[in-house]
């Protein structure tokens, strides 16, 4: 009888540990990433009232969360926002569609250029820190 109880408790503990690891790496990570990227987009003054397509996923190669927007008013541009929880920062990369060519020259015609060159950091409370190195 003790062996059955031990096996049952062990199975429950293993399930709970697996669930916590899954939650931290997917829904929890996604919630934080979406919050940070939304804050970044507010600072860019992105108009989310316009039409757009959105794709959200985890990049397993880099460990970052990536959200891609394609806005109706800019059909030739793809905005790729990446959130890195290790550095608590967001990076915006913009590509020309469908060629996927990127580069700073695109910013001349962009409605929503990057706030900074490179990664934009956040403090521990989720506030955007502009002008940081």
mmCIF file of C-alpha atoms in Angstrom:
data_model
loop_
_atom_site.group_PDB
_atom_site.id
_atom_site.type_symbol
_atom_site.label_atom_id
_atom_site.label_comp_id
_atom_site.label_asym_id
_atom_site.label_seq_id
_atom_site.Cartn_x
_atom_site.Cartn_y
_atom_site.Cartn_z
ATOM 1 C CA UNK A 1 0.000 0.000 0.000
ATOM 2 C CA UNK A 2 2.837 2.421 0.833
ATOM 3 C CA UNK A 3 4.386 1.793 -2.594
ATOM 4 C CA UNK A 4 1.135 2.781 -4.371
ATOM 5 C CA UNK A 5 0.897 5.988 -2.346
ATOM 6 C CA UNK A 6 4.554 6.802 -3.087
ATOM 7 C CA UNK A 7 4.044 6.198 -6.823
ATOM 8 C CA UNK A 8 0.861 8.301 -6.816
ATOM 9 C CA UNK A 9 2.471 11.198 -4.956
ATOM 10 C CA UNK A 10 5.570 10.988 -7.186
ATOM 11 C CA UNK A 11 3.397 11.135 -10.311
ATOM 12 C CA UNK A 12 1.562 14.198 -8.988
ATOM 13 C CA UNK A 13 4.820 15.961 -8.090
ATOM 14 C CA UNK A 14 6.331 15.196 -11.524
ATOM 15 C CA UNK A 15 3.177 16.465 -13.228
ATOM 16 C CA UNK A 16 3.213 19.701 -11.205
ATOM 17 C CA UNK A 17 6.909 20.331 -11.909
ATOM 18 C CA UNK A 18 6.373 19.734 -15.637
ATOM 19 C CA UNK A 19 3.351 22.037 -15.624
ATOM 20 C CA UNK A 20 5.267 24.835 -13.883
ATOM 21 C CA UNK A 21 8.207 24.524 -16.303
ATOM 22 C CA UNK A 22 5.805 24.567 -19.270
ATOM 23 C CA UNK A 23 3.904 27.580 -17.906
ATOM 24 C CA UNK A 24 7.069 29.629 -17.265
ATOM 25 C CA UNK A 25 8.401 28.907 -20.757
ATOM 26 C CA UNK A 26 5.212 29.451 -22.739
ATOM 27 C CA UNK A 27 2.124 31.274 -21.352
ATOM 28 C CA UNK A 28 4.114 33.160 -18.709
ATOM 29 C CA UNK A 29 6.829 34.156 -21.185
ATOM 30 C CA UNK A 30 4.218 35.134 -23.780
ATOM 31 C CA UNK A 31 2.347 37.356 -21.291
ATOM 32 C CA UNK A 32 5.506 39.220 -20.291
ATOM 33 C CA UNK A 33 6.665 39.523 -23.920
ATOM 34 C CA UNK A 34 3.298 40.861 -25.087
ATOM 35 C CA UNK A 35 3.241 43.368 -22.235
ATOM 36 C CA UNK A 36 6.766 44.641 -23.008
ATOM 37 C CA UNK A 37 6.129 44.786 -26.762
ATOM 38 C CA UNK A 38 2.800 46.596 -26.220
ATOM 39 C CA UNK A 39 4.641 49.164 -24.078
ATOM 40 C CA UNK A 40 7.271 49.560 -26.814
ATOM 41 C CA UNK A 41 4.552 49.999 -29.456
ATOM 42 C CA UNK A 42 2.788 52.632 -27.322
ATOM 43 C CA UNK A 43 6.051 54.584 -27.197
ATOM 44 C CA UNK A 44 6.248 54.278 -31.001
ATOM 45 C CA UNK A 45 2.666 55.569 -31.175
ATOM 46 C CA UNK A 46 1.536 52.572 -33.220
ATOM 47 C CA UNK A 47 -2.108 52.851 -34.224
ATOM 48 C CA UNK A 48 -3.606 49.429 -33.489
ATOM 49 C CA UNK A 49 -7.014 50.679 -34.617
ATOM 50 C CA UNK A 50 -5.874 50.129 -38.192
ATOM 51 C CA UNK A 51 -5.979 46.694 -39.726
ATOM 52 C CA UNK A 52 -3.104 44.361 -39.025
ATOM 53 C CA UNK A 53 -2.086 40.724 -38.959
ATOM 54 C CA UNK A 54 -0.241 39.394 -35.931
ATOM 55 C CA UNK A 55 1.758 36.229 -35.321
ATOM 56 C CA UNK A 56 3.200 35.397 -31.900
ATOM 57 C CA UNK A 57 5.658 32.557 -31.240
ATOM 58 C CA UNK A 58 8.730 31.497 -29.330
ATOM 59 C CA UNK A 59 11.991 31.328 -31.268
ATOM 60 C CA UNK A 60 13.593 28.151 -29.960
ATOM 61 C CA UNK A 61 16.974 28.926 -31.537
ATOM 62 C CA UNK A 62 17.454 32.177 -29.620
ATOM 63 C CA UNK A 63 15.090 31.560 -26.698
ATOM 64 C CA UNK A 64 13.295 34.842 -27.409
ATOM 65 C CA UNK A 65 9.608 35.561 -27.888
ATOM 66 C CA UNK A 66 8.800 37.011 -31.298
ATOM 67 C CA UNK A 67 5.705 38.915 -32.391
ATOM 68 C CA UNK A 68 5.343 39.824 -36.058
ATOM 69 C CA UNK A 69 2.970 42.530 -37.293
ATOM 70 C CA UNK A 70 1.947 43.346 -40.830
ATOM 71 C CA UNK A 71 -0.050 46.585 -40.952
ATOM 72 C CA UNK A 72 -2.687 47.261 -43.607
ATOM 73 C CA UNK A 73 -1.362 50.789 -44.236
ATOM 74 C CA UNK A 74 2.152 49.413 -44.882
ATOM 75 C CA UNK A 75 1.566 46.216 -46.879
ATOM 76 C CA UNK A 76 5.198 45.988 -48.013
ATOM 77 C CA UNK A 77 6.725 46.020 -44.519
ATOM 78 C CA UNK A 78 6.912 43.369 -41.806
ATOM 79 C CA UNK A 79 7.577 44.519 -38.237
ATOM 80 C CA UNK A 80 9.273 41.839 -36.143
ATOM 81 C CA UNK A 81 9.472 42.555 -32.412
ATOM 82 C CA UNK A 82 11.685 40.273 -30.313
ATOM 83 C CA UNK A 83 11.613 40.134 -26.528
ATOM 84 C CA UNK A 84 14.546 38.662 -24.595
ATOM 85 C CA UNK A 85 13.660 37.904 -20.986
ATOM 86 C CA UNK A 86 17.324 37.396 -20.015
ATOM 87 C CA UNK A 87 18.068 41.057 -20.751
ATOM 88 C CA UNK A 88 14.462 42.310 -20.326
ATOM 89 C CA UNK A 89 14.637 44.138 -23.646
ATOM 90 C CA UNK A 90 12.881 44.473 -27.011
ATOM 91 C CA UNK A 91 14.384 44.658 -30.493
ATOM 92 C CA UNK A 92 12.513 45.796 -33.601
ATOM 93 C CA UNK A 93 13.568 44.467 -36.990
ATOM 94 C CA UNK A 94 11.724 45.613 -40.116
ATOM 95 C CA UNK A 95 11.740 43.683 -43.384
ATOM 96 C CA UNK A 96 10.503 44.485 -46.838
ATOM 97 C CA UNK A 97 7.904 41.986 -47.937
ATOM 98 C CA UNK A 98 8.179 39.578 -49.779
ATOM 99 C CA UNK A 99 11.943 39.926 -50.287
ATOM 100 C CA UNK A 100 12.653 39.963 -46.520
ATOM 101 C CA UNK A 101 15.438 42.510 -47.038
ATOM 102 C CA UNK A 102 16.116 44.461 -43.867
ATOM 103 C CA UNK A 103 18.082 47.568 -43.170
ATOM 104 C CA UNK A 104 18.013 51.093 -41.883
ATOM 105 C CA UNK A 105 17.111 52.491 -45.317
ATOM 106 C CA UNK A 106 13.604 51.144 -44.797
ATOM 107 C CA UNK A 107 13.089 53.594 -41.923
ATOM 108 C CA UNK A 108 12.697 56.477 -44.380
ATOM 109 C CA UNK A 109 9.267 55.185 -45.377
ATOM 110 C CA UNK A 110 8.253 53.559 -42.103
ATOM 111 C CA UNK A 111 5.359 54.865 -40.077
ATOM 112 C CA UNK A 112 6.805 53.333 -36.896
ATOM 113 C CA UNK A 113 10.629 53.450 -36.817
ATOM 114 C CA UNK A 114 12.675 51.895 -34.010
ATOM 115 C CA UNK A 115 12.932 53.912 -30.819
ATOM 116 C CA UNK A 116 16.656 53.189 -30.538
ATOM 117 C CA UNK A 117 19.415 51.523 -32.497
ATOM 118 C CA UNK A 118 19.469 48.022 -31.100
ATOM 119 C CA UNK A 119 17.777 46.705 -27.985
ATOM 120 C CA UNK A 120 15.449 48.843 -25.855
ATOM 121 C CA UNK A 121 15.631 47.912 -22.169
ATOM 122 C CA UNK A 122 12.950 47.796 -19.480
ATOM 123 C CA UNK A 123 13.263 48.223 -15.733
ATOM 124 C CA UNK A 124 12.072 45.571 -13.274
ATOM 125 C CA UNK A 125 8.579 47.125 -13.198
ATOM 126 C CA UNK A 126 8.169 46.941 -16.988
ATOM 127 C CA UNK A 127 8.832 50.619 -17.756
ATOM 128 C CA UNK A 128 10.702 51.388 -20.952
ATOM 129 C CA UNK A 129 14.142 52.931 -20.409
ATOM 130 C CA UNK A 130 15.030 55.072 -23.433
ATOM 131 C CA UNK A 131 18.578 56.228 -24.105
ATOM 132 C CA UNK A 132 20.177 53.236 -22.389
ATOM 133 C CA UNK A 133 23.319 51.460 -23.531
#
